[in-house]
Amino acid sequence: MIVRGTDRVLVMGITGKQGTFWTERMQAYGTRIVGGTHPGKAGTLHCSVPVFATARDAMKGATFDVAVLFIPPLLVKEAAMDAIEAGAKGLVVLTEHIPVQDVMHFVAAAKERSVWILGPNTAGAVTPGECFAGFMPAFNERIFRKGSIGVISRSGSLGVLFCLNVVQAGYGESAFLGIGGDPIIGSTTRDALVTLDTFPGTEAVVMVGEIGGAMEEEAAEYAKTMTKPVVAFIAGGAAPEGKKMGHAGAIVMGNKGSYGSKRSALEAAGVTVLDTPSDVGAALKARLGY
Amino acid sequence: MNFEEHAAKPLLARHGIAVPKGGLARTPDEAATVAGRMGAVVVKAQVPAGKRGKAGGIKRAATPEEARAHARAILGMEIAGFKVEKVLIEEQVPIERELYAAVLNDNSGKGPLVMFSTEGGMDIEEVAAAAPAKLRLQPVDIRRGFSRADGGALVQGLGLGTAEGKVADALAKLYEAYAAHDAELLEINPLIVARDGRVVALDCKFVMDDCGIVRHLDVARAGAPEQLTGLEARARAAGLKYIDLDGDVGVLANGAGLTMTTMDVIRHYGGRPANFLEIGGESYTQAKPALELLLSKPGIKSLVINFCGAFARTDVMAQGVIEAIEALKPGLPIYFSVHGTGDVEAIKLLKDRLGVTPLATMNDACQAAVRAAA
């Protein structure tokens, strides 16, 4: 799920305001955009690339590896299924507020075909010095600089904060993976951790989680097996108890999901858990020795 | 969005699951009138919360007079923070056996989960703890759905006897109702086998995925309104995500993760956040109304404004904040931390227009605000 400079990228919904704005920035940074989609504008050029009606059409005219979706919530299921059936290797789904049952549908289809998904509700992925996919300020050198720290975040704004702190501490990033803030997402914290563990040039991982769900606990299970240091922050320790799904939800979750549960699972796995985001530089120095 | 029992049950009925006959009453007289059409009834408090029985909100009545008396006692009660404003009057159904059935979004499994137990009428987490063997779980591939045969396989060997087929059928219909209405949770507890052999839903809990509401506007009209404070209701109307808290350090940030983290860091330095207010995503242009809303909250002694731009441009957010401050001229100390997309322009704007320089880190801003509030 790391987007490389050699990957051919299709922007779905390329002609919209945000699609256009971020396509131009991705192109300027080095992302290899080969085409876009808009059902009504097939056959035209936009941002200097051909526009197709569907991802399936695009695959015939401009073979792509990764689809980035700038698509409104209720249309994402159809667009994602289109990209999966067209043969995409991976999808970056930026959209927030997609009905959860729609997400379940295309996530199940992607899993069956071994297609990776970042999101929904992600700000995207950055591979500094190569490319980015989504809407991250990859071009801001105080935030992204090529280096050896892999960063995983559910939240875009918090991801920016940690990348900023990593660079200010004198490091850079090997890759940033925004996995998304929705209750169901294509790639979990654990999936991203496995990916960065084996990504060449990555010497440590910063994992930015949030309360709710069981992803940090699952990631902790994998972190136990890692030799690379992992530093984590869990947002929401001071948050009031949120909306509960009732007894049936609580039983599936068991005790997982609380700040305390996540923190102790991570610490038991040898992960350094930060009290505040500003502590990340010192923690990396302590773990890496440089 | 939560649905009270009386609003959830018609959904089951529409999908072919039997529910008791009943009617809604808002006064003791109405309760007596509805009961007069039915004979022996149950008077049930209608609030979007569980444990109504334990709270004294569910009573049996043999006569309309008894129903009137129970309704008088129950209406106006407070259950789990909700004031009871209506009661559901339902015919009594003689019970042979109580079961449990639910379909919910299983976030870890990334799909629907059908749950069934022969121990109905209890808290399902108690069943899970005390008798896990009596709880059956079936993850579902949402593309395939959950059929009557799947229901049959799930309940097989649980000693349901002649009711087995009807229970399997009810499970398939429950799944159908879940899938057709963007449910997050659809739970029947208890699902009963009646003495006459029918399988009937005696209660129903329904939570609709908020992101799906736009597809079910008709059904959503019957949903329970959320309990909001005055400021929360104002924020909602303006399209802002705001939650009132009881502290004195105000918070304005972009993105849910960053906003929660700002609250965490305030707490870390011994302060108490006054609120959650985020203007992330498309709402980053709403800084002015957001800050105006926050400044109208009584009891705030200092403010942290923490922006970290990715999609959200910090210069646009700073512009909105400046306009609100110039319009309202608040007297309280405000501490900024500004990084990310548009930060150079944002910092210049703040300096030129307000004479303010953001602090180097969000920790500095939070610490300063906590000190100022102490």
XYZ file of C-alpha atoms in Angstrom:
664
model
C 0.000 0.000 0.000
C 2.990 2.301 -0.453
C 2.518 4.339 -3.612
C 5.768 4.576 -5.578
C 6.939 7.079 -8.155
C 6.700 4.369 -10.803
C 3.049 3.562 -10.000
C 0.536 4.718 -12.604
C -2.277 6.608 -10.906
C -5.879 7.161 -12.032
C -7.769 10.056 -10.415
C -11.481 9.257 -10.200
C -13.542 12.433 -10.093
C -10.630 14.385 -11.591
C -12.715 17.256 -12.984
C -14.201 18.450 -9.672
C -12.761 21.381 -7.724
C -10.780 19.280 -5.240
C -9.917 16.646 -7.839
C -8.386 19.318 -10.056
C -6.592 21.184 -7.246
C -4.915 18.090 -5.823
C -4.201 16.457 -9.201
C -2.132 19.519 -10.119
C -0.221 19.273 -6.856
C 0.343 15.533 -7.214
C 1.651 16.052 -10.749
C 3.959 18.866 -9.626
C 5.363 16.630 -6.868
C 6.063 13.713 -9.194
C 3.039 11.415 -8.980
C 2.625 9.610 -12.288
C -1.000 10.496 -13.125
C -2.052 8.631 -16.278
C -5.729 9.570 -16.463
C -8.931 10.498 -14.738
C -12.607 9.620 -14.733
C -15.864 11.513 -14.999
C -18.905 9.806 -16.531
C -19.941 12.865 -18.536
C -16.533 14.048 -19.741
C -15.045 10.986 -21.408
C -12.798 11.790 -24.345
C -11.640 15.165 -23.016
C -8.295 16.134 -21.508
C -8.094 17.477 -17.960
C -4.878 18.424 -16.147
C -3.176 17.244 -19.368
C -4.384 13.645 -18.970
C -7.214 11.783 -20.730
C -10.601 11.521 -19.026
C -12.566 8.254 -19.207
C -16.149 7.420 -18.252
C -15.135 4.544 -15.970
C -12.061 2.901 -14.479
C -12.720 -0.106 -16.718
C -12.500 2.132 -19.783
C -9.397 3.774 -18.371
C -7.671 0.425 -17.936
C -7.982 -0.119 -21.713
C -6.790 3.364 -22.673
C -4.298 4.191 -19.923
C -3.282 1.216 -17.787
C -3.119 2.181 -14.109
C -2.005 0.629 -10.818
C -3.627 2.831 -8.195
C -6.956 4.688 -8.206
C -7.409 7.796 -6.042
C -11.079 8.581 -5.451
C -12.375 12.163 -5.206
C -15.994 10.956 -5.244
C -19.074 12.027 -3.215
C -20.107 9.615 -0.415
C -23.114 7.914 -1.996
C -21.289 7.236 -5.271
C -18.117 5.736 -3.782
C -19.348 2.130 -3.657
C -19.963 2.073 -7.396
C -16.688 3.847 -8.203
C -14.651 1.591 -5.917
C -16.226 -1.549 -7.406
C -15.451 -0.161 -10.850
C -11.778 0.331 -9.962
C -11.516 -3.111 -8.312
C -13.147 -4.861 -11.266
C -10.948 -2.899 -13.668
C -7.937 -4.553 -12.035
C -6.488 -1.814 -9.811
C -3.770 -2.979 -7.397
C -4.743 -0.410 -4.823
C -7.311 2.274 -3.965
C -6.983 5.491 -1.973
C -10.485 6.422 -0.768
C -10.441 9.982 0.580
C -14.196 10.461 1.034
C -15.720 10.892 4.497
C -19.327 9.960 5.454
C -19.720 6.905 3.198
C -22.503 4.646 4.572
C -20.759 1.829 6.452
C -22.623 -0.953 4.619
C -21.265 0.435 1.332
C -17.755 0.332 2.782
C -18.240 -3.295 3.859
C -19.245 -4.148 0.324
C -16.214 -2.811 -1.531
C -13.778 -3.775 1.236
C -14.986 -7.398 0.929
C -14.602 -7.279 -2.860
C -11.098 -5.811 -2.557
C -10.024 -8.461 -0.069
C -11.210 -11.240 -2.365
C -9.035 -9.896 -5.176
C -6.084 -8.937 -2.954
C -6.510 -5.245 -3.769
C -5.264 -2.931 -0.993
C -7.334 0.048 0.153
C -6.248 3.116 2.127
C -9.298 4.753 3.716
C -12.128 5.647 3.574
C -11.746 9.023 5.247
C -7.998 9.209 4.725
C -5.849 12.166 3.678
C -3.811 9.733 1.577
C -0.232 8.492 1.379
C 3.124 10.206 0.852
C 6.402 8.682 -0.250
C 8.767 11.659 0.208
C 10.952 12.400 -2.771
C 8.776 10.218 -5.026
C 5.064 10.936 -5.036
C 1.899 11.334 -3.015
C -1.717 10.269 -3.463
C -4.508 12.239 -1.794
C -4.433 15.614 -0.093
C -1.362 15.780 2.104
C 1.052 18.757 2.048
C 3.837 16.538 0.658
C 5.464 19.572 -0.966
C 5.982 21.315 2.409
C 9.612 20.614 3.344
C 9.081 21.343 7.032
C 6.646 18.415 7.117
C 7.913 15.892 4.571
C 11.555 15.103 3.937
C 12.995 11.829 2.661
C 14.230 9.803 5.607
C 13.959 6.618 7.591
C 10.832 6.949 9.742
C 7.599 5.287 8.641
C 4.484 7.122 9.878
C 0.978 5.632 10.209
C -2.023 7.800 11.113
C -5.781 7.439 11.194
C -6.153 11.235 11.146
C -4.823 13.575 8.440
C -4.284 16.664 10.599
C -2.616 14.646 13.343
C -0.495 12.908 10.720
C 0.727 16.325 9.575
C 1.561 17.273 13.174
C 3.642 14.123 13.711
C 5.448 14.427 10.384
C 6.258 18.041 11.291
C 7.645 16.951 14.655
C 9.630 14.112 13.064
C 11.272 16.524 10.608
C 11.880 19.156 13.307
C 13.691 16.499 15.341
C 16.086 16.035 12.433
C 14.599 12.925 10.854
C 12.659 12.364 7.664
C 9.977 9.938 6.526
C 10.382 6.790 4.415
C 6.624 6.775 3.893
C 3.463 8.213 5.397
C 0.365 6.007 5.358
C -2.979 7.623 6.201
C -5.216 4.663 6.923
C -8.404 6.642 7.562
C -10.697 7.560 10.413
C -13.819 5.546 9.576
C -15.010 2.667 11.792
C -14.319 0.210 8.957
C -11.284 0.813 6.762
C -9.537 -1.224 4.103
C -6.093 -1.449 5.706
C -5.733 -1.580 9.467
C -2.986 -0.171 11.662
C -1.546 -3.681 11.767
C -1.566 -3.989 7.954
C 0.279 -0.658 7.692
C 2.767 -1.704 10.378
C 3.547 -4.947 8.525
C 4.048 -2.969 5.313
C 6.438 -0.458 6.882
C 8.315 -3.183 8.768
C 9.345 -4.677 5.449
C 9.714 -1.399 3.512
C 13.391 -0.826 2.661
C 14.940 2.207 4.313
C 12.528 2.268 7.245
C 14.349 2.159 10.594
C 11.530 3.023 12.990
C 7.766 3.432 12.871
C 5.610 6.167 14.410
C 2.046 4.967 14.895
C -0.652 7.567 15.545
C -3.853 5.977 16.797
C -7.124 7.043 18.336
C -9.521 5.683 20.946
C -12.234 3.311 19.724
C -12.030 0.030 17.848
C -9.406 -2.635 18.393
C -6.832 -1.755 15.742
C -4.080 -0.570 18.067
C -4.410 -3.720 20.166
C -4.129 -5.849 17.008
C -1.121 -3.834 15.869
C 0.494 -4.393 19.275
C 0.387 -8.152 18.633
C 2.510 -7.633 15.540
C 4.780 -5.034 17.164
C 5.882 -7.744 19.637
C 7.525 -9.604 16.768
C 9.356 -6.567 15.346
C 12.999 -5.644 15.796
C 12.503 -2.079 14.494
C 11.450 0.349 17.233
C 7.835 1.525 17.305
C 6.723 4.789 18.923
C 3.000 5.417 19.355
C 0.542 8.098 20.362
C -3.152 7.454 21.101
C -5.439 10.472 20.743
C -8.529 10.759 22.894
C -7.306 9.979 26.423
C -9.208 13.036 27.681
C -12.272 12.530 25.486
C -15.608 11.902 27.176
C -17.179 8.517 26.577
C -18.547 8.635 23.056
C -21.636 7.270 21.426
C -22.028 3.650 22.364
C -23.529 0.996 20.183
C -25.273 -0.670 23.082
C -24.766 -4.115 24.519
C -24.394 -5.929 21.251
C -21.572 -3.606 20.201
C -19.883 -3.785 23.572
C -19.727 -7.539 23.497
C -17.919 -7.706 20.177
C -15.438 -5.151 21.396
C -15.033 -6.708 24.846
C -12.822 -4.321 26.818
C -10.923 -3.183 23.747
C -11.128 0.391 22.531
C -10.350 2.464 25.617
C -7.227 4.590 25.985
C -6.001 2.450 28.869
C -6.457 -0.801 26.955
C -4.549 0.486 23.956
C -1.746 2.003 25.985
C -1.130 -1.108 28.056
C -1.310 -3.429 25.020
C 1.267 -1.309 23.203
C 3.572 -0.942 26.202
C 3.442 -4.686 26.817
C 4.576 -5.141 23.214
C 7.638 -2.946 23.777
C 6.210 0.117 22.046
C 7.116 3.551 23.447
C 3.815 5.355 24.108
C 3.993 9.154 24.064
C 2.114 11.479 26.425
C 2.068 14.322 23.896
C 2.947 14.679 20.183
C 5.908 16.958 20.992
C 7.688 14.023 22.680
C 8.137 12.076 19.446
C 11.634 13.386 18.593
C 13.077 12.534 22.010
C 11.464 9.091 21.937
C 12.927 8.311 18.511
C 16.390 9.441 19.684
C 16.120 7.215 22.744
C 15.092 4.200 20.684
C 17.362 4.706 17.653
C 20.381 6.106 19.474
C 20.859 8.897 16.926
C -29.514 7.750 14.889
C -31.357 5.858 17.618
C -34.940 4.675 17.297
C -37.262 4.056 20.212
C -39.058 0.726 20.365
C -42.344 2.044 18.925
C -40.473 3.494 15.933
C -38.291 0.422 15.398
C -40.960 -2.285 15.502
C -42.863 -1.191 12.361
C -39.619 -1.822 10.489
C -39.626 -5.454 11.641
C -43.306 -5.796 10.759
C -42.632 -4.452 7.279
C -40.114 -7.246 6.777
C -42.519 -9.937 8.011
C -41.492 -10.359 11.644
C -44.505 -10.574 13.989
C -44.806 -7.856 16.647
C -47.518 -7.431 19.302
C -50.484 -5.169 18.579
C -50.082 -1.826 20.259
C -50.502 1.909 20.322
C -48.679 4.967 21.588
C -49.986 7.151 24.441
C -48.793 10.535 25.706
C -51.241 10.846 28.618
C -52.753 8.419 31.174
C -56.166 8.866 29.514
C -54.774 7.934 26.117
C -53.147 4.896 27.722
C -56.508 3.767 29.119
C -58.204 4.265 25.748
C -55.580 2.239 23.875
C -55.665 -0.490 26.535
C -59.469 -0.584 26.296
C -59.151 -1.961 22.767
C -56.875 -4.825 23.838
C -57.465 -6.489 27.205
C -54.361 -7.388 29.211
C -51.496 -5.090 28.190
C -47.923 -4.022 28.925
C -47.181 -0.321 29.513
C -43.666 0.478 28.250
C -41.699 3.716 28.656
C -40.369 4.972 25.306
C -36.820 6.296 25.598
C -33.813 5.556 23.371
C -32.010 3.585 26.111
C -31.874 0.073 27.565
C -32.673 -1.228 31.080
C -36.146 0.312 31.050
C -37.567 -2.655 32.974
C -35.027 -2.376 35.797
C -35.783 1.352 36.052
C -39.487 0.604 36.603
C -40.468 1.768 33.142
C -42.261 -1.441 32.052
C -45.437 -2.660 33.846
C -48.178 -5.185 33.129
C -51.811 -4.093 33.394
C -54.900 -6.339 33.433
C -57.431 -3.537 32.945
C -57.575 -0.100 31.263
C -57.709 1.477 34.748
C -54.500 -0.250 35.725
C -52.910 0.874 32.436
C -53.922 4.450 33.255
C -52.330 4.225 36.706
C -49.079 2.750 35.346
C -48.926 5.342 32.592
C -49.375 8.091 35.197
C -46.415 6.712 37.155
C -44.172 6.134 34.142
C -44.810 9.324 32.145
C -42.421 11.989 33.415
C -39.968 9.455 34.879
C -36.319 9.923 34.009
C -34.586 6.849 32.564
C -30.878 6.969 31.667
C -31.072 10.769 31.435
C -34.139 10.764 29.193
C -37.498 12.094 30.359
C -40.320 9.706 29.449
C -42.842 11.559 27.290
C -44.706 8.619 25.783
C -45.580 5.025 26.590
C -46.223 2.113 24.263
C -49.323 0.100 25.195
C -49.061 -3.446 23.851
C -51.123 -6.605 24.121
C -49.606 -9.234 26.415
C -48.306 -12.263 24.524
C -48.026 -15.467 26.628
C -44.390 -16.544 26.504
C -43.164 -20.096 26.016
C -39.506 -19.258 25.553
C -37.303 -16.118 25.329
C -34.539 -15.855 22.711
C -32.111 -13.177 21.543
C -31.347 -12.094 17.965
C -29.314 -9.229 16.510
C -27.475 -8.067 13.399
C -24.783 -5.437 13.777
C -21.767 -3.880 12.108
C -18.693 -5.772 13.258
C -15.901 -3.269 12.738
C -13.095 -5.745 13.413
C -14.602 -8.315 11.066
C -15.358 -5.540 8.528
C -18.814 -6.928 7.868
C -22.220 -7.685 9.380
C -22.447 -10.091 12.296
C -25.580 -12.105 13.121
C -25.901 -12.980 16.807
C -28.311 -15.486 18.320
C -28.823 -16.850 21.808
C -31.364 -19.055 23.540
C -30.991 -16.863 26.627
C -33.324 -14.017 25.721
C -34.429 -11.234 28.014
C -31.016 -10.898 29.679
C -28.208 -8.470 28.979
C -26.339 -10.085 26.128
C -22.963 -9.328 27.681
C -24.038 -11.306 30.764
C -24.901 -14.228 28.491
C -21.521 -13.950 26.809
C -19.780 -14.028 30.172
C -21.886 -16.695 31.895
C -22.884 -19.020 29.062
C -20.779 -18.382 25.953
C -21.848 -21.758 24.536
C -25.394 -20.413 24.276
C -24.319 -17.506 22.093
C -23.844 -18.121 18.392
C -22.139 -15.664 16.044
C -22.156 -15.698 12.267
C -20.070 -13.210 10.255
C -21.753 -12.400 6.936
C -20.357 -11.479 3.524
C -22.543 -8.454 2.800
C -22.397 -9.162 -0.937
C -24.077 -12.537 -0.345
C -26.466 -11.713 2.464
C -27.968 -14.052 5.076
C -30.647 -16.539 3.999
C -33.193 -18.663 5.840
C -30.848 -21.624 5.313
C -28.029 -19.640 6.975
C -30.437 -18.928 9.845
C -31.253 -22.628 10.085
C -27.579 -23.559 10.269
C -26.977 -20.974 13.010
C -29.782 -22.155 15.330
C -29.411 -25.887 14.686
C -28.859 -28.082 17.723
C -30.030 -25.498 20.252
C -33.175 -27.458 21.113
C -35.676 -25.082 19.570
C -37.892 -27.993 18.522
C -40.817 -27.141 16.281
C -39.983 -23.401 16.460
C -36.619 -23.888 14.728
C -37.860 -23.127 11.210
C -39.736 -20.006 12.303
C -36.737 -18.705 14.222
C -34.476 -19.272 11.199
C -36.990 -17.395 9.098
C -37.078 -14.502 11.581
C -33.266 -14.258 11.499
C -33.252 -14.004 7.698
C -35.937 -11.303 7.857
C -34.031 -9.451 10.555
C -30.965 -9.435 8.315
C -33.091 -8.202 5.415
C -34.368 -5.292 7.551
C -30.792 -4.506 8.653
C -29.504 -4.425 5.069
C -32.460 -2.450 3.718
C -32.142 0.387 6.237
C -28.420 1.041 6.700
C -28.688 -0.277 10.250
C -25.677 -0.224 12.527
C -27.532 -2.374 15.025
C -30.881 -4.132 14.856
C -31.566 -6.153 17.971
C -34.585 -8.136 19.228
C -34.400 -8.936 22.917
C -36.430 -10.895 23.634
C -37.528 -12.659 20.501
C -40.107 -15.048 21.904
C -41.715 -18.323 21.028
C -45.319 -17.669 22.114
C -47.536 -20.321 23.696
C -49.517 -20.412 20.463
C -46.315 -21.257 18.561
C -45.764 -17.885 16.890
C -42.316 -16.248 16.931
C -42.778 -12.627 18.042
C -40.454 -9.657 18.618
C -41.322 -8.284 22.066
C -38.752 -5.512 21.921
C -36.571 -3.917 19.257
C -33.540 -1.683 19.281
C -32.530 0.008 16.043
C -29.578 2.297 15.391
C -29.254 3.734 11.895
C -25.842 4.646 10.460
C -25.860 8.457 10.396
C -24.151 8.386 6.984
C -27.072 6.374 5.610
C -29.839 8.710 6.798
C -29.948 10.560 3.465
C -31.093 7.319 1.827
C -33.948 6.775 4.302
C -35.391 10.196 5.009
C -38.912 8.803 5.466
C -37.863 6.246 8.064
C -35.449 8.673 9.746
C -38.316 11.041 10.529
C -39.355 8.565 13.241
C -35.858 8.558 14.818
C -35.238 9.918 18.315
C -33.761 13.418 18.327
C -30.317 13.604 19.942
C -30.008 15.166 23.386
C -28.142 18.377 22.629
C -27.221 21.399 24.738
C -28.175 24.848 23.422
C -24.713 25.461 21.961
C -24.547 21.957 20.491
C -27.878 22.500 18.756
C -26.676 25.857 17.386
C -23.459 24.223 16.171
C -25.365 21.386 14.532
C -27.603 23.841 12.700
C -24.482 25.628 11.437
C -22.899 22.343 10.309
C -20.183 22.350 12.995
C -18.996 19.437 15.154
C -19.193 20.727 18.713
C -19.487 18.984 22.094
C -19.862 20.832 25.405
C -17.497 19.781 28.209
C -17.228 21.097 31.731
C -13.748 22.698 31.740
C -12.578 26.285 31.246
C -9.969 26.062 28.453
C -11.670 26.513 25.078
C -10.492 24.475 22.056
C -10.696 25.202 18.331
C -8.781 22.881 15.988
C -9.096 21.211 12.595
C -9.692 17.477 12.298
C -11.119 15.125 14.924
C -7.746 13.570 15.739
C -5.984 16.903 16.264
C -8.893 18.285 18.290
C -8.906 15.272 20.612
C -5.131 15.581 20.937
C -5.444 19.263 21.883
C -7.830 18.232 24.665
C -5.365 15.516 25.744
C -2.463 17.972 25.960
C -4.570 20.481 27.954
C -5.369 17.645 30.358
C -1.674 16.646 30.368
C -0.755 20.083 31.753
C -3.430 19.862 34.435
C -6.110 21.911 32.663
C -9.696 21.064 31.784
C -10.959 21.408 28.189
C -14.230 23.328 27.879
C -15.329 21.773 24.610
C -14.617 19.793 21.472
C -14.887 21.917 18.316
C -13.350 20.924 15.024
C -13.434 22.529 11.625
C -11.688 19.863 9.581
C -12.418 18.650 6.065
C -14.788 20.759 4.036
C -15.732 22.838 7.103
C -12.317 24.538 7.355
C -13.883 27.668 5.861
C -16.153 27.923 8.920
C -13.575 29.275 11.396
C -15.443 32.560 11.903
C -18.853 31.120 12.895
C -17.064 28.399 14.873
C -15.089 30.861 16.980
C -18.131 33.120 17.437
C -20.041 30.110 18.749
C -17.241 29.136 21.112
C -16.815 32.671 22.469
C -20.487 32.699 23.460
C -19.902 29.792 25.866
C -19.917 31.052 29.461
C -17.047 30.157 31.793
C -14.206 29.963 29.285
C -11.057 31.569 30.752
C -8.581 30.989 27.922
C -8.492 29.574 24.428
C -6.231 27.303 22.356
C -6.456 27.614 18.582
C -4.534 24.724 17.043
C -4.326 24.347 13.259
C -2.397 21.708 11.363
C -3.277 21.959 7.700
C -3.398 19.070 5.268
C -6.556 19.473 3.173
C -7.608 22.360 5.434
C -5.694 25.579 4.642
C -4.406 27.300 7.765
C -4.411 30.737 6.072
C -8.142 30.416 5.340
C -8.806 29.301 8.917
C -6.661 32.152 10.324
C -8.609 34.662 8.235
C -11.887 33.413 9.735
C -10.488 33.548 13.257
C -9.227 37.116 12.734
C -12.648 38.239 11.493
C -14.360 36.730 14.534
C -11.878 38.308 16.940
C -12.131 41.716 15.262
C -15.927 41.545 15.384
C -16.287 40.336 18.973
C -13.123 41.719 20.622
C -12.973 38.967 23.259
C -11.112 39.838 26.469
C -9.747 36.373 27.197
C -6.187 35.228 26.371
C -5.862 33.219 23.137
C -2.877 31.001 22.279
C -2.165 29.814 18.739
C -0.262 26.930 17.210
C -0.267 26.957 13.389
C 1.460 24.460 11.089
C 0.976 22.806 7.703
C -0.692 23.897 4.471
C -0.702 27.719 4.229
C 1.150 28.284 7.521
C 3.554 30.984 6.305
C 0.634 33.127 5.104
C -1.430 32.316 8.209
C 1.323 33.363 10.609
C 1.843 36.629 8.713
C -1.908 37.354 8.791
C -2.100 36.797 12.539
C 0.898 39.048 13.140
C -0.298 41.850 10.818
C -3.927 41.913 11.880
C -3.854 40.858 15.527
C -0.247 41.443 16.491
C -0.051 37.829 17.632
C 2.735 35.309 17.064
C 1.791 31.627 17.305
C 3.762 29.586 19.850
C 6.378 27.147 18.580
C 4.474 23.970 19.455
C 0.960 22.956 20.418
C 2.356 21.886 23.789
C 3.480 25.498 24.395
C 0.060 26.836 23.385
C -1.826 24.369 25.590
C 0.467 24.945 28.569
C 0.106 28.738 28.280
C -3.686 28.446 28.078
C -3.821 26.163 31.120
C -1.695 28.648 33.127
C -3.888 31.556 32.039
C -7.041 29.716 33.143
C -5.652 28.721 36.558
